[in-house]
CSV table of C-alpha atoms in Angstrom, one decimal:
chain,number,residue,atom,x,y,z
N,50,MET,CA,2.9,47.8,-17.6
N,51,GLU,CA,4.7,44.7,-16.3
N,52,LEU,CA,2.3,45.2,-12.9
N,53,GLN,CA,-1.2,45.0,-15.0
N,54,ALA,CA,-0.2,42.1,-16.9
N,55,ARG,CA,1.2,40.2,-13.1
N,56,CYS,CA,-2.4,41.5,-11.8
N,57,PHE,CA,-4.4,40.2,-14.9
N,58,CYS,CA,-2.7,36.8,-14.4
N,59,VAL,CA,-3.8,36.6,-11.3
N,60,ILE,CA,-7.1,37.5,-11.8
N,61,ALA,CA,-8.0,35.2,-14.8
N,62,LEU,CA,-6.4,32.8,-12.4
N,63,LEU,CA,-9.0,33.2,-9.7
N,64,LEU,CA,-11.8,33.4,-11.9
N,65,VAL,CA,-10.6,29.7,-13.5
N,66,ALA,CA,-10.0,28.7,-10.3
N,67,GLY,CA,-13.4,30.1,-8.9
N,68,LEU,CA,-15.2,28.5,-11.9
N,69,GLU,CA,-13.4,25.1,-11.3
N,70,THR,CA,-15.1,25.1,-7.6
N,71,ALA,CA,-18.7,25.9,-9.5
N,72,HIS,CA,-18.5,23.4,-12.0
N,73,GLY,CA,-16.3,20.7,-9.5
N,74,ALA,CA,-17.4,17.9,-7.5
N,75,GLY,CA,-19.5,18.3,-4.4
N,76,GLU,CA,-21.1,16.5,-2.1
N,77,CYS,CA,-23.1,15.1,-4.7
N,78,GLY,CA,-20.8,14.8,-8.2
N,79,ARG,CA,-21.1,17.8,-10.2
N,80,GLN,CA,-25.0,18.2,-9.2
N,81,PRO,CA,-25.8,20.2,-6.1
N,82,ALA,CA,-27.4,19.0,-3.4
N,83,ASP,CA,-30.2,21.1,-3.7
N,84,ARG,CA,-31.2,19.4,-7.1
N,85,VAL,CA,-30.6,16.1,-5.9
N,86,ALA,CA,-33.4,16.7,-3.2
N,87,LEU,CA,-36.0,16.9,-5.8
N,88,LYS,CA,-35.4,13.4,-6.5
N,89,LEU,CA,-37.0,12.7,-3.1
N,90,ALA,CA,-40.3,14.5,-4.0
N,91,PRO,CA,-42.0,11.1,-4.1
N,92,CYS,CA,-40.7,10.9,-0.3
N,93,ALA,CA,-42.6,14.2,1.5
N,94,ALA,CA,-44.6,12.5,3.9
N,95,ALA,CA,-42.5,9.5,4.8
N,96,THR,CA,-39.9,12.8,5.9
N,97,GLN,CA,-42.1,14.3,7.9
N,98,ASN,CA,-43.7,11.4,9.6
N,99,PRO,CA,-41.9,8.2,10.9
N,100,SER,CA,-44.8,6.4,10.7
N,101,ALA,CA,-46.2,7.2,7.1
N,102,PRO,CA,-45.2,4.2,4.7
N,103,VAL,CA,-42.2,5.1,2.2
N,104,PRO,CA,-43.4,4.4,-1.3
N,105,ALA,CA,-41.1,2.3,-3.8
N,106,SER,CA,-40.1,5.4,-6.1
N,107,CYS,CA,-38.9,6.7,-2.3
N,108,CYS,CA,-36.8,3.6,-1.8
N,109,ALA,CA,-35.6,3.0,-5.1
N,110,GLN,CA,-34.0,7.2,-5.1
N,111,VAL,CA,-32.7,7.0,-1.3
N,112,ARG,CA,-31.2,3.8,-2.5
N,113,ALA,CA,-29.4,5.8,-5.4
N,114,ILE,CA,-28.3,8.6,-3.5
N,115,GLY,CA,-27.0,6.6,-0.7
N,116,ARG,CA,-24.3,5.4,-2.4
N,117,ASN,CA,-22.9,8.0,-1.1
N,118,PRO,CA,-23.4,9.1,2.1
N,119,LYS,CA,-21.9,12.0,2.1
N,120,CYS,CA,-24.7,13.2,-0.5
N,121,LEU,CA,-27.0,11.7,0.9
N,122,CYS,CA,-27.0,13.7,4.1
N,123,ALA,CA,-26.3,16.9,2.0
N,124,VAL,CA,-29.6,16.4,0.3
N,125,MET,CA,-31.7,15.8,3.9
N,126,LEU,CA,-29.6,18.6,5.2
N,127,SER,CA,-30.4,21.3,1.7
N,128,GLY,CA,-31.9,24.1,1.8
N,129,THR,CA,-34.2,22.4,-0.2
N,130,ALA,CA,-35.3,19.5,2.0
N,131,ARG,CA,-35.5,22.4,4.8
N,132,LYS,CA,-37.9,24.5,3.1
N,133,ALA,CA,-39.8,21.1,2.2
N,134,GLY,CA,-40.6,20.6,5.9
N,135,VAL,CA,-38.1,17.8,5.8
N,136,LYS,CA,-37.7,16.7,9.1
N,137,PRO,CA,-34.2,15.5,9.3
N,138,ALA,CA,-34.1,12.8,12.6
N,139,VAL,CA,-36.9,11.4,10.3
N,140,ALA,CA,-35.8,11.7,7.1
N,141,MET,CA,-32.5,9.7,8.4
N,142,THR,CA,-34.7,6.6,8.9
N,143,ILE,CA,-35.9,6.4,5.7
N,144,PRO,CA,-33.0,4.0,4.6
N,145,LYS,CA,-33.9,1.7,7.2
N,146,ARG,CA,-37.5,1.5,6.6
N,147,CYS,CA,-36.4,0.8,3.3
N,148,ALA,CA,-34.8,-1.7,4.4
N,149,ILE,CA,-31.6,-1.1,2.1
N,150,ALA,CA,-29.3,-3.3,3.5
N,151,ASN,CA,-26.1,-1.6,2.5
N,152,ARG,CA,-26.7,1.1,4.5
N,153,PRO,CA,-23.9,3.1,6.4
N,154,ILE,CA,-25.3,2.1,9.7
N,155,GLY,CA,-24.6,4.8,12.3
N,156,TYR,CA,-23.1,7.3,9.8
N,157,LYS,CA,-23.4,10.6,11.0
N,158,CYS,CA,-24.5,13.7,9.1
N,159,GLY,CA,-21.8,16.6,10.3
N,160,ARG,CA,-20.9,16.3,14.0
N,161,LYS,CA,-24.8,16.9,15.4
N,162,GLY,CA,-26.7,15.3,13.1
N,163,PRO,CA,-28.7,11.9,13.3
N,164,PRO,CA,-27.1,8.5,12.2
N,165,LEU,CA,-28.2,7.0,9.3
């Protein structure tokens, strides 16, 4: 009986820890990077073509998300972005193309990612 109680406590603890991880803060706070990536829909053409104009609505979203460079990297490298045809090397040029002054210059997304 004592063994069953211990097992129950361990399982309950693992479940609580798993739920906290699922709802805890990630790179983009409480929202998954894939959900935040949807906010960058106005940037679609600019993430695929370095010569495409960057709409003001895209710059506004990049400015907001870019306050957290880890989140911006997670979004640019997310599954949603990949499925949408985002070219990470081109996408990482958007903060500069938007003339965002306080962008994290030289910040690398992962070990091999292009700099912002």
